[in-house]
């Protein structure tokens, strides 16, 4: 049974981690290798690539398999975010702790995403992947990107902020608007926190609903190999190898830059927080493969949240940081944005001054934050950025249409890893991470022994309750 600890105001407490929550699947590598989701997804991706090369037309018709899997996962994201956040906040000690976690998350997001933008700008300036392309805007098919450029006219900071407020609560859930659901969940959780003990039965019901939703995630994940196969077969069959070769230098640059960011930048951040980035990546390897196969970081969001809880992160930290990060901490997208914008300028033989490059960086600091709220977000954000610099032809986006899908894997995986690391760091920063439990799991040792013998010491009543709710919740 889990020990519930209600601390007195202003005192540090010790929180024990005990058995996993029933109904939430704890990660395990036991059993035959063919039963491992990691292996199944990898096989699905490999078969999809092979099918795409051998029969491009038939492979392109496999798109509904990938789309169907992503839709199954997306239908669960809003209720999982709602139940996780409400339960977590309802178990806090004071309202101020919600604001503290949110503020720390936003500070971290802004700093790290800015670093990603700068790295992308430096690499594309040194690599010059667009040099020699000789793109002529007059010969481009502007209609191919018209839907993105028209949408960019409506992309503003004010519109983005107003879009966070739903017209109706039901509408936010119906459309799957994560930030809108998150806003309502925070308000509802704060209301339950303020009402105290008399609403605990309701909180318990919501907790049971959360357990049920994660059980559904486990059922849906049986289809992950099929979804990965369909998405990868469509990508290879539809766009082919020719588009890869024509813009290979840009693609290689994006992949190398994302790898550098993950292993060097995020690796250093992880080390400072007390965990090893390579062991952490091995722990979330299944989620990385799902994202690789589907090109969507959202496809792994529910499993990622469950795994981070299992690792020792407090439930409210996971519930607040992960969904918010999907709009404000898109590290992979930030890298791609700067590289793609400067690439279009290079391909169009436009020599950018240092002030113009810094200007692009400044615009992207704003436009990239709203990227996740817009369909076709990458191109919409790029169009909005290029529109601020008349010297760079917006029609140059047509150069990227053929290879954007192949680069989306790098973006999505980097976004996923960035948000996972952010959650660990912010939980550690807030004193809501059982680091010894996390270390034991990442080392492949028994987490229960580490959890029982090494309780977390956390400061303040709210954070203590946070940690108390971070009992293992695997996938």
Tab-separated table of C-alpha atoms in Angstrom:
chain	number	residue	atom	x	y	z
A	1	UNK	CA	0.000	0.000	0.000
A	2	UNK	CA	1.174	3.558	-0.674
A	3	UNK	CA	1.871	5.759	2.311
A	4	UNK	CA	0.047	9.093	2.201
A	5	UNK	CA	1.944	11.842	3.980
A	6	UNK	CA	0.336	15.157	4.770
A	7	UNK	CA	3.074	17.526	5.890
A	8	UNK	CA	2.717	20.412	8.230
A	9	UNK	CA	3.163	23.843	6.762
A	10	UNK	CA	6.734	24.956	6.192
A	11	UNK	CA	8.336	21.633	7.114
A	12	UNK	CA	10.434	19.249	5.050
A	13	UNK	CA	9.199	15.671	4.950
A	14	UNK	CA	10.396	12.256	3.905
A	15	UNK	CA	8.349	10.443	1.320
A	16	UNK	CA	8.501	6.707	0.722
A	17	UNK	CA	8.047	5.180	-2.716
A	18	UNK	CA	6.283	1.862	-2.598
A	19	UNK	CA	4.507	-0.511	-4.957
A	20	UNK	CA	3.424	0.540	-8.450
A	21	UNK	CA	-0.098	1.789	-9.008
A	22	UNK	CA	-2.399	-1.055	-10.118
A	23	UNK	CA	-3.564	-0.780	-13.697
A	24	UNK	CA	-0.465	1.055	-14.920
A	25	UNK	CA	1.959	-1.179	-16.665
A	26	UNK	CA	5.502	-1.174	-15.301
A	27	UNK	CA	8.193	-1.355	-17.998
A	28	UNK	CA	9.929	-4.664	-18.247
A	29	UNK	CA	12.336	-6.340	-20.633
A	30	UNK	CA	11.581	-9.876	-19.461
A	31	UNK	CA	10.185	-12.549	-21.793
A	32	UNK	CA	10.925	-13.537	-25.410
A	33	UNK	CA	12.514	-10.825	-27.518
A	34	UNK	CA	9.735	-10.953	-30.104
A	35	UNK	CA	7.257	-9.816	-27.432
A	36	UNK	CA	9.225	-6.620	-26.805
A	37	UNK	CA	7.473	-3.534	-28.189
A	38	UNK	CA	10.920	-2.134	-29.012
A	39	UNK	CA	11.650	-5.048	-31.354
A	40	UNK	CA	8.140	-5.104	-32.819
A	41	UNK	CA	8.218	-1.409	-33.727
A	42	UNK	CA	11.724	-1.736	-35.155
A	43	UNK	CA	10.576	-4.618	-37.359
A	44	UNK	CA	7.528	-2.620	-38.442
A	45	UNK	CA	9.726	0.319	-39.466
A	46	UNK	CA	12.125	-1.937	-41.377
A	47	UNK	CA	9.314	-3.687	-43.270
A	48	UNK	CA	7.735	-0.308	-44.048
A	49	UNK	CA	10.978	1.051	-45.529
A	50	UNK	CA	11.480	-2.100	-47.613
A	51	UNK	CA	7.884	-2.045	-48.849
A	52	UNK	CA	8.251	1.630	-49.774
A	53	UNK	CA	11.251	0.878	-51.981
A	54	UNK	CA	9.803	-2.246	-53.609
A	55	UNK	CA	6.265	-1.012	-54.259
A	56	UNK	CA	5.981	2.767	-53.871
A	57	UNK	CA	2.364	3.081	-55.044
A	58	UNK	CA	1.036	0.351	-52.771
A	59	UNK	CA	3.199	1.606	-49.895
A	60	UNK	CA	1.779	5.127	-50.220
A	61	UNK	CA	-1.667	3.603	-49.716
A	62	UNK	CA	-0.596	2.434	-46.236
A	63	UNK	CA	-0.945	5.975	-44.867
A	64	UNK	CA	-4.272	5.256	-43.101
A	65	UNK	CA	-2.535	2.694	-40.867
A	66	UNK	CA	-0.199	5.332	-39.468
A	67	UNK	CA	-2.890	7.998	-39.303
A	68	UNK	CA	-5.271	5.628	-37.526
A	69	UNK	CA	-2.732	4.756	-34.849
A	70	UNK	CA	-1.902	8.422	-34.215
A	71	UNK	CA	-5.624	9.241	-33.932
A	72	UNK	CA	-6.093	6.442	-31.388
A	73	UNK	CA	-3.328	7.907	-29.238
A	74	UNK	CA	-4.512	11.500	-29.674
A	75	UNK	CA	-8.008	10.612	-28.485
A	76	UNK	CA	-6.459	9.694	-25.107
A	77	UNK	CA	-4.128	12.688	-24.669
A	78	UNK	CA	-6.697	15.258	-23.506
A	79	UNK	CA	-8.350	13.067	-20.812
A	80	UNK	CA	-4.954	11.806	-19.604
A	81	UNK	CA	-3.622	15.349	-19.279
A	82	UNK	CA	-6.803	16.394	-17.448
A	83	UNK	CA	-6.868	13.526	-14.944
A	84	UNK	CA	-3.116	13.630	-14.282
A	85	UNK	CA	-3.020	17.371	-13.657
A	86	UNK	CA	-6.223	17.504	-11.581
A	87	UNK	CA	-5.176	14.643	-9.289
A	88	UNK	CA	-1.665	16.021	-8.889
A	89	UNK	CA	-2.777	19.553	-8.036
A	90	UNK	CA	-5.538	18.313	-5.735
A	91	UNK	CA	-2.865	16.556	-3.648
A	92	UNK	CA	-0.681	19.645	-3.326
A	93	UNK	CA	-0.397	21.557	-0.088
A	94	UNK	CA	-0.761	25.128	-1.384
A	95	UNK	CA	-1.700	26.867	-4.620
A	96	UNK	CA	1.602	28.721	-4.853
A	97	UNK	CA	3.412	25.481	-5.701
A	98	UNK	CA	1.503	25.195	-8.997
A	99	UNK	CA	2.756	28.625	-10.016
A	100	UNK	CA	6.299	27.778	-8.937
A	101	UNK	CA	6.430	24.657	-11.100
A	102	UNK	CA	4.929	26.526	-14.054
A	103	UNK	CA	7.369	29.438	-13.742
A	104	UNK	CA	10.378	27.147	-13.505
A	105	UNK	CA	9.166	25.188	-16.503
A	106	UNK	CA	8.740	28.314	-18.645
A	107	UNK	CA	12.180	29.640	-17.667
A	108	UNK	CA	13.781	26.319	-18.568
A	109	UNK	CA	11.851	26.099	-21.853
A	110	UNK	CA	12.844	29.589	-22.947
A	111	UNK	CA	16.535	29.129	-22.170
A	112	UNK	CA	16.905	25.684	-23.747
A	113	UNK	CA	14.832	26.410	-26.852
A	114	UNK	CA	16.867	29.585	-27.394
A	115	UNK	CA	20.050	27.510	-27.220
A	116	UNK	CA	18.530	25.159	-29.836
A	117	UNK	CA	17.739	28.099	-32.136
A	118	UNK	CA	21.277	29.483	-31.798
A	119	UNK	CA	22.883	26.094	-32.489
A	120	UNK	CA	20.758	25.668	-35.608
A	121	UNK	CA	21.725	29.134	-36.828
A	122	UNK	CA	25.448	28.524	-36.257
A	123	UNK	CA	25.439	25.136	-38.012
A	124	UNK	CA	23.504	26.269	-41.100
A	125	UNK	CA	25.741	29.351	-41.423
A	126	UNK	CA	28.897	27.243	-41.305
A	127	UNK	CA	27.593	24.316	-43.378
A	128	UNK	CA	25.855	26.430	-46.073
A	129	UNK	CA	23.624	23.598	-47.361
A	130	UNK	CA	21.767	25.977	-49.706
A	131	UNK	CA	24.827	27.235	-51.548
A	132	UNK	CA	24.798	26.252	-55.215
A	133	UNK	CA	21.123	25.245	-55.344
A	134	UNK	CA	20.338	28.234	-57.578
A	135	UNK	CA	16.656	28.498	-56.731
A	136	UNK	CA	14.622	30.937	-58.842
A	137	UNK	CA	11.426	32.098	-57.070
A	138	UNK	CA	9.859	32.964	-60.431
A	139	UNK	CA	9.806	29.299	-61.464
A	140	UNK	CA	8.352	28.006	-58.194
A	141	UNK	CA	4.792	26.734	-57.812
A	142	UNK	CA	3.563	29.171	-55.176
A	143	UNK	CA	0.220	27.377	-54.928
A	144	UNK	CA	1.979	24.397	-53.337
A	145	UNK	CA	2.634	26.432	-50.206
A	146	UNK	CA	-0.312	28.827	-50.397
A	147	UNK	CA	-2.202	27.086	-47.593
A	148	UNK	CA	0.773	27.580	-45.272
A	149	UNK	CA	1.443	31.197	-46.211
A	150	UNK	CA	-2.223	32.172	-45.815
A	151	UNK	CA	-2.343	30.537	-42.398
A	152	UNK	CA	0.795	32.407	-41.345
A	153	UNK	CA	-1.047	35.716	-41.755
A	154	UNK	CA	-3.213	34.741	-38.784
A	155	UNK	CA	-0.307	33.532	-36.611
A	156	UNK	CA	0.340	36.136	-33.921
A	157	UNK	CA	1.267	36.147	-30.262
A	158	UNK	CA	-2.114	37.588	-29.258
A	159	UNK	CA	-4.007	34.977	-31.285
A	160	UNK	CA	-1.926	32.209	-29.738
A	161	UNK	CA	-2.569	33.427	-26.193
A	162	UNK	CA	-6.302	33.834	-26.809
A	163	UNK	CA	-6.422	30.358	-28.332
A	164	UNK	CA	-5.272	28.933	-24.987
A	165	UNK	CA	-8.689	29.930	-23.585
A	166	UNK	CA	-11.363	27.530	-24.868
A	167	UNK	CA	-14.749	28.729	-26.083
A	168	UNK	CA	-16.250	25.854	-24.101
A	169	UNK	CA	-14.759	23.143	-21.911
A	170	UNK	CA	-16.401	20.454	-24.027
A	171	UNK	CA	-14.983	22.045	-27.168
A	172	UNK	CA	-11.436	21.876	-25.801
A	173	UNK	CA	-11.780	18.130	-25.225
A	174	UNK	CA	-13.596	17.558	-28.524
A	175	UNK	CA	-10.872	19.274	-30.562
A	176	UNK	CA	-8.053	17.801	-28.502
A	177	UNK	CA	-6.531	21.219	-27.755
A	178	UNK	CA	-3.945	20.237	-25.150
A	179	UNK	CA	-3.169	23.740	-23.849
A	180	UNK	CA	-6.876	24.504	-23.465
A	181	UNK	CA	-7.440	21.246	-21.597
A	182	UNK	CA	-4.381	21.995	-19.461
A	183	UNK	CA	-5.727	25.439	-18.539
A	184	UNK	CA	-9.071	23.987	-17.455
A	185	UNK	CA	-7.351	21.129	-15.596
A	186	UNK	CA	-5.191	23.567	-13.617
A	187	UNK	CA	-8.224	25.676	-12.667
A	188	UNK	CA	-10.297	22.627	-11.745
A	189	UNK	CA	-7.439	21.125	-9.743
A	190	UNK	CA	-6.953	24.398	-7.858
A	191	UNK	CA	-10.683	24.485	-7.080
A	192	UNK	CA	-10.571	20.946	-5.655
A	193	UNK	CA	-7.451	21.834	-3.671
A	194	UNK	CA	-9.248	24.830	-2.175
A	195	UNK	CA	-12.325	22.740	-1.266
A	196	UNK	CA	-10.228	20.376	0.832
A	197	UNK	CA	-11.101	16.981	2.284
A	198	UNK	CA	-14.772	16.934	1.312
A	199	UNK	CA	-13.913	16.462	-2.394
A	200	UNK	CA	-11.398	13.656	-1.842
A	201	UNK	CA	-13.912	11.013	-3.055
A	202	UNK	CA	-14.120	12.894	-6.366
A	203	UNK	CA	-10.317	13.072	-6.585
A	204	UNK	CA	-10.193	9.319	-5.972
A	205	UNK	CA	-12.663	8.723	-8.821
A	206	UNK	CA	-10.565	10.868	-11.157
A	207	UNK	CA	-7.462	8.881	-10.095
A	208	UNK	CA	-9.259	5.631	-10.978
A	209	UNK	CA	-10.228	7.133	-14.326
A	210	UNK	CA	-6.562	7.979	-14.924
A	211	UNK	CA	-5.575	4.373	-14.178
A	212	UNK	CA	-8.198	3.172	-16.633
A	213	UNK	CA	-6.970	5.537	-19.347
A	214	UNK	CA	-3.404	4.277	-19.005
A	215	UNK	CA	-4.718	0.717	-19.277
A	216	UNK	CA	-6.324	1.738	-22.583
A	217	UNK	CA	-2.958	3.158	-23.683
A	218	UNK	CA	-1.474	-0.286	-23.069
A	219	UNK	CA	-4.102	-1.812	-25.351
A	220	UNK	CA	-3.549	0.770	-28.098
A	221	UNK	CA	0.221	0.206	-28.008
A	222	UNK	CA	-0.275	-3.309	-29.332
A	223	UNK	CA	-0.997	-1.545	-32.638
A	224	UNK	CA	2.203	0.552	-32.557
A	225	UNK	CA	4.157	-1.761	-34.926
A	226	UNK	CA	1.330	-1.592	-37.478
A	227	UNK	CA	1.152	2.190	-37.171
A	228	UNK	CA	4.923	2.528	-37.563
A	229	UNK	CA	4.825	0.251	-40.625
A	230	UNK	CA	2.047	2.255	-42.299
A	231	UNK	CA	3.592	5.667	-41.644
A	232	UNK	CA	7.079	4.647	-42.761
A	233	UNK	CA	5.818	2.809	-45.873
A	234	UNK	CA	3.862	5.912	-46.893
A	235	UNK	CA	6.828	8.242	-46.352
A	236	UNK	CA	9.264	6.190	-48.417
A	237	UNK	CA	6.693	5.269	-51.074
A	238	UNK	CA	5.333	8.784	-51.487
A	239	UNK	CA	8.541	10.831	-51.499
A	240	UNK	CA	11.163	8.293	-52.575
A	241	UNK	CA	14.941	8.383	-52.523
A	242	UNK	CA	15.309	11.082	-55.201
A	243	UNK	CA	14.095	13.847	-52.901
A	244	UNK	CA	16.551	12.669	-50.247
A	245	UNK	CA	19.527	12.952	-52.579
A	246	UNK	CA	18.595	16.388	-53.956
A	247	UNK	CA	18.588	18.051	-50.544
A	248	UNK	CA	20.758	15.560	-48.698
A	249	UNK	CA	23.151	18.168	-47.308
A	250	UNK	CA	20.360	19.968	-45.469
A	251	UNK	CA	18.953	16.682	-44.159
A	252	UNK	CA	22.324	15.493	-42.911
A	253	UNK	CA	22.884	18.884	-41.288
A	254	UNK	CA	19.552	18.723	-39.444
A	255	UNK	CA	20.142	15.167	-38.219
A	256	UNK	CA	23.701	15.896	-37.074
A	257	UNK	CA	22.623	19.091	-35.316
A	258	UNK	CA	19.766	17.320	-33.520
A	259	UNK	CA	22.150	14.540	-32.451
A	260	UNK	CA	24.645	17.127	-31.169
A	261	UNK	CA	21.899	18.873	-29.231
A	262	UNK	CA	20.674	15.637	-27.632
A	263	UNK	CA	24.033	14.106	-26.711
A	264	UNK	CA	25.995	17.260	-25.881
A	265	UNK	CA	23.525	19.931	-24.719
A	266	UNK	CA	20.860	17.719	-23.169
A	267	UNK	CA	23.578	15.319	-22.053
A	268	UNK	CA	25.263	18.093	-20.083
A	269	UNK	CA	21.931	19.201	-18.592
A	270	UNK	CA	21.129	15.604	-17.597
A	271	UNK	CA	24.556	15.161	-16.013
A	272	UNK	CA	24.064	18.346	-14.003
A	273	UNK	CA	20.723	16.965	-12.817
A	274	UNK	CA	22.345	13.697	-11.749
A	275	UNK	CA	21.405	11.159	-14.432
A	276	UNK	CA	23.074	9.694	-17.527
A	277	UNK	CA	21.607	10.688	-20.904
A	278	UNK	CA	22.541	7.385	-22.581
A	279	UNK	CA	20.857	5.287	-19.899
A	280	UNK	CA	17.860	7.607	-20.016
A	281	UNK	CA	17.561	7.224	-23.798
A	282	UNK	CA	17.700	3.466	-23.404
A	283	UNK	CA	14.864	3.705	-20.869
A	284	UNK	CA	12.605	5.605	-23.323
A	285	UNK	CA	13.830	3.702	-26.403
A	286	UNK	CA	10.379	2.281	-27.182
A	287	UNK	CA	8.852	5.753	-27.213
A	288	UNK	CA	11.652	7.018	-29.469
A	289	UNK	CA	10.975	4.196	-31.933
A	290	UNK	CA	7.243	4.906	-31.939
A	291	UNK	CA	7.998	8.548	-32.762
A	292	UNK	CA	10.491	7.462	-35.437
A	293	UNK	CA	7.865	5.310	-37.096
A	294	UNK	CA	4.979	7.779	-36.897
A	295	UNK	CA	6.858	11.109	-37.212
A	296	UNK	CA	4.673	12.411	-34.391
A	297	UNK	CA	5.973	13.127	-30.894
A	298	UNK	CA	2.368	13.155	-29.630
A	299	UNK	CA	2.075	9.432	-30.412
A	300	UNK	CA	4.296	8.665	-27.414
A	301	UNK	CA	3.010	11.324	-25.004
A	302	UNK	CA	0.812	9.096	-22.773
A	303	UNK	CA	3.495	6.407	-22.439
A	304	UNK	CA	6.166	9.030	-21.768
A	305	UNK	CA	4.130	10.537	-18.933
A	306	UNK	CA	3.619	7.113	-17.359
A	307	UNK	CA	7.302	6.205	-17.657
A	308	UNK	CA	8.448	9.476	-16.094
A	309	UNK	CA	6.118	8.873	-13.142
A	310	UNK	CA	7.505	5.354	-12.824
A	311	UNK	CA	11.015	6.766	-12.848
A	312	UNK	CA	10.267	8.860	-9.758
A	313	UNK	CA	9.009	12.214	-11.074
A	314	UNK	CA	6.061	13.658	-9.166
A	315	UNK	CA	2.694	13.315	-10.899
A	316	UNK	CA	1.863	17.070	-11.018
A	317	UNK	CA	5.301	17.917	-12.396
A	318	UNK	CA	4.801	15.364	-15.179
A	319	UNK	CA	1.241	16.555	-15.779
A	320	UNK	CA	2.213	20.228	-16.021
A	321	UNK	CA	5.604	20.064	-17.727
A	322	UNK	CA	5.078	17.473	-20.480
A	323	UNK	CA	1.907	18.921	-22.086
A	324	UNK	CA	3.187	22.502	-21.762
A	325	UNK	CA	6.506	21.462	-23.277
A	326	UNK	CA	4.739	20.267	-26.415
A	327	UNK	CA	4.035	23.920	-27.218
A	328	UNK	CA	6.851	25.801	-25.502
A	329	UNK	CA	9.804	23.394	-25.582
A	330	UNK	CA	10.067	22.207	-29.179
A	331	UNK	CA	13.847	21.898	-29.338
A	332	UNK	CA	13.945	19.863	-32.543
A	333	UNK	CA	11.518	22.215	-34.244
A	334	UNK	CA	13.609	25.209	-33.154
A	335	UNK	CA	16.730	23.700	-34.726
A	336	UNK	CA	14.871	22.937	-37.946
A	337	UNK	CA	13.291	26.398	-38.142
A	338	UNK	CA	16.542	28.347	-38.135
A	339	UNK	CA	18.260	25.925	-40.490
A	340	UNK	CA	15.350	25.883	-42.955
A	341	UNK	CA	14.916	29.676	-42.960
A	342	UNK	CA	18.593	30.354	-43.637
A	343	UNK	CA	18.697	27.464	-46.137
A	344	UNK	CA	15.968	29.129	-48.226
A	345	UNK	CA	17.968	32.372	-48.193
A	346	UNK	CA	21.152	30.560	-49.258
A	347	UNK	CA	19.349	28.628	-51.994
A	348	UNK	CA	17.878	31.899	-53.304
A	349	UNK	CA	21.334	33.528	-53.334
A	350	UNK	CA	20.325	36.017	-50.634
A	351	UNK	CA	23.283	37.074	-48.498
A	352	UNK	CA	22.065	37.662	-44.968
A	353	UNK	CA	23.871	40.123	-42.726
A	354	UNK	CA	24.564	39.278	-39.095
A	355	UNK	CA	21.785	41.643	-38.015
A	356	UNK	CA	19.322	39.875	-40.345
A	357	UNK	CA	20.312	36.475	-38.986
A	358	UNK	CA	19.823	37.740	-35.442
A	359	UNK	CA	16.493	39.183	-36.561
A	360	UNK	CA	15.405	35.754	-37.818
A	361	UNK	CA	16.449	34.342	-34.465
A	362	UNK	CA	14.380	36.948	-32.630
A	363	UNK	CA	11.271	36.328	-34.746
A	364	UNK	CA	11.559	32.569	-34.277
A	365	UNK	CA	11.765	33.034	-30.509
A	366	UNK	CA	8.150	34.185	-30.762
A	367	UNK	CA	6.677	32.278	-33.714
A	368	UNK	CA	8.100	28.878	-32.741
A	369	UNK	CA	6.190	28.964	-29.422
A	370	UNK	CA	2.877	28.774	-31.233
A	371	UNK	CA	3.967	26.133	-33.718
A	372	UNK	CA	2.216	23.197	-32.071
A	373	UNK	CA	-1.144	24.999	-32.082
A	374	UNK	CA	-1.337	25.185	-35.883
A	375	UNK	CA	-1.921	22.419	-38.438
A	376	UNK	CA	1.162	22.094	-40.664
A	377	UNK	CA	2.922	24.064	-37.947
A	378	UNK	CA	6.437	23.805	-39.364
A	379	UNK	CA	5.618	25.447	-42.671
A	380	UNK	CA	3.197	27.944	-41.148
A	381	UNK	CA	5.843	29.132	-38.685
A	382	UNK	CA	8.478	29.288	-41.413
A	383	UNK	CA	6.138	31.279	-43.650
A	384	UNK	CA	5.427	33.720	-40.811
A	385	UNK	CA	9.162	34.117	-40.204
A	386	UNK	CA	10.090	34.606	-43.862
A	387	UNK	CA	7.260	37.104	-44.296
A	388	UNK	CA	9.064	39.372	-41.826
A	389	UNK	CA	12.088	39.427	-44.156
A	390	UNK	CA	11.003	40.440	-47.695
A	391	UNK	CA	14.489	39.690	-49.079
A	392	UNK	CA	13.885	35.961	-48.552
A	393	UNK	CA	11.263	34.567	-50.974
A	394	UNK	CA	8.451	32.669	-49.228
A	395	UNK	CA	8.118	30.584	-52.389
A	396	UNK	CA	11.416	28.986	-51.372
A	397	UNK	CA	9.409	26.766	-49.039
A	398	UNK	CA	8.613	24.643	-52.096
A	399	UNK	CA	12.200	23.372	-51.885
A	400	UNK	CA	11.403	21.738	-48.553
A	401	UNK	CA	8.092	20.063	-49.407
A	402	UNK	CA	9.692	16.838	-50.635
A	403	UNK	CA	12.084	16.282	-47.755
A	404	UNK	CA	10.250	17.829	-44.818
A	405	UNK	CA	8.649	14.490	-43.984
A	406	UNK	CA	12.073	12.819	-43.721
A	407	UNK	CA	13.342	15.557	-41.419
A	408	UNK	CA	10.221	15.439	-39.263
A	409	UNK	CA	11.527	12.286	-37.557
A	410	UNK	CA	14.589	14.158	-36.292
A	411	UNK	CA	12.425	17.054	-35.095
A	412	UNK	CA	9.864	14.841	-33.365
A	413	UNK	CA	12.445	12.639	-31.625
A	414	UNK	CA	14.417	15.670	-30.416
A	415	UNK	CA	11.188	17.261	-29.148
A	416	UNK	CA	10.312	14.078	-27.269
A	417	UNK	CA	13.741	13.713	-25.657
A	418	UNK	CA	13.879	17.424	-24.846
A	419	UNK	CA	10.570	17.310	-22.987
A	420	UNK	CA	11.498	14.110	-21.164
A	421	UNK	CA	14.791	15.616	-19.951
A	422	UNK	CA	12.997	18.872	-19.056
A	423	UNK	CA	10.554	16.993	-16.822
A	424	UNK	CA	13.391	15.229	-14.998
A	425	UNK	CA	15.317	18.487	-14.526
A	426	UNK	CA	12.326	20.503	-13.315
A	427	UNK	CA	11.294	17.679	-10.940
A	428	UNK	CA	14.848	17.664	-9.543
A	429	UNK	CA	14.832	21.474	-9.335
A	430	UNK	CA	11.556	21.398	-7.427
A	431	UNK	CA	12.685	18.637	-5.061
A	432	UNK	CA	10.055	16.279	-6.482
A	433	UNK	CA	12.309	13.596	-7.973
A	434	UNK	CA	13.415	10.399	-6.278
A	435	UNK	CA	16.850	10.433	-7.869
A	436	UNK	CA	18.038	7.191	-6.260
A	437	UNK	CA	14.978	5.382	-7.552
A	438	UNK	CA	15.598	6.859	-11.025
A	439	UNK	CA	19.256	5.831	-10.894
A	440	UNK	CA	18.316	2.300	-9.868
A	441	UNK	CA	15.844	1.947	-12.745
A	442	UNK	CA	18.257	3.399	-15.300
A	443	UNK	CA	20.964	1.036	-14.022
A	444	UNK	CA	18.608	-1.932	-14.354
A	445	UNK	CA	18.421	-2.555	-10.596
A	446	UNK	CA	15.357	-3.200	-8.429
A	447	UNK	CA	13.577	0.175	-8.114
A	448	UNK	CA	11.484	-0.895	-5.133
A	449	UNK	CA	14.553	-1.464	-2.985
A	450	UNK	CA	15.950	1.941	-3.954
A	451	UNK	CA	12.581	3.565	-3.307
A	452	UNK	CA	12.130	2.040	0.148
A	453	UNK	CA	15.644	2.684	1.379
A	454	UNK	CA	16.122	6.147	-0.096
A	455	UNK	CA	13.142	8.440	0.551
A	456	UNK	CA	13.157	11.884	-0.967
A	457	UNK	CA	13.589	14.947	1.203
A	458	UNK	CA	11.539	17.778	-0.203
A	459	UNK	CA	10.982	21.285	1.065
A	460	UNK	CA	7.571	22.712	1.741
A	461	UNK	CA	4.143	21.176	2.031
A	462	UNK	CA	3.142	21.312	-1.610
A	463	UNK	CA	6.246	19.721	-2.988
A	464	UNK	CA	6.114	16.968	-0.413
A	465	UNK	CA	2.641	16.035	-1.493
A	466	UNK	CA	3.859	16.109	-5.078
A	467	UNK	CA	6.553	13.601	-4.342
A	468	UNK	CA	4.124	11.485	-2.372
A	469	UNK	CA	2.036	11.106	-5.523
A	470	UNK	CA	4.990	10.106	-7.645
A	471	UNK	CA	4.603	6.443	-6.930
A	472	UNK	CA	5.729	4.252	-9.795
A	473	UNK	CA	3.432	4.357	-12.752
A	474	UNK	CA	4.999	2.563	-15.623
A	475	UNK	CA	3.638	1.918	-19.068
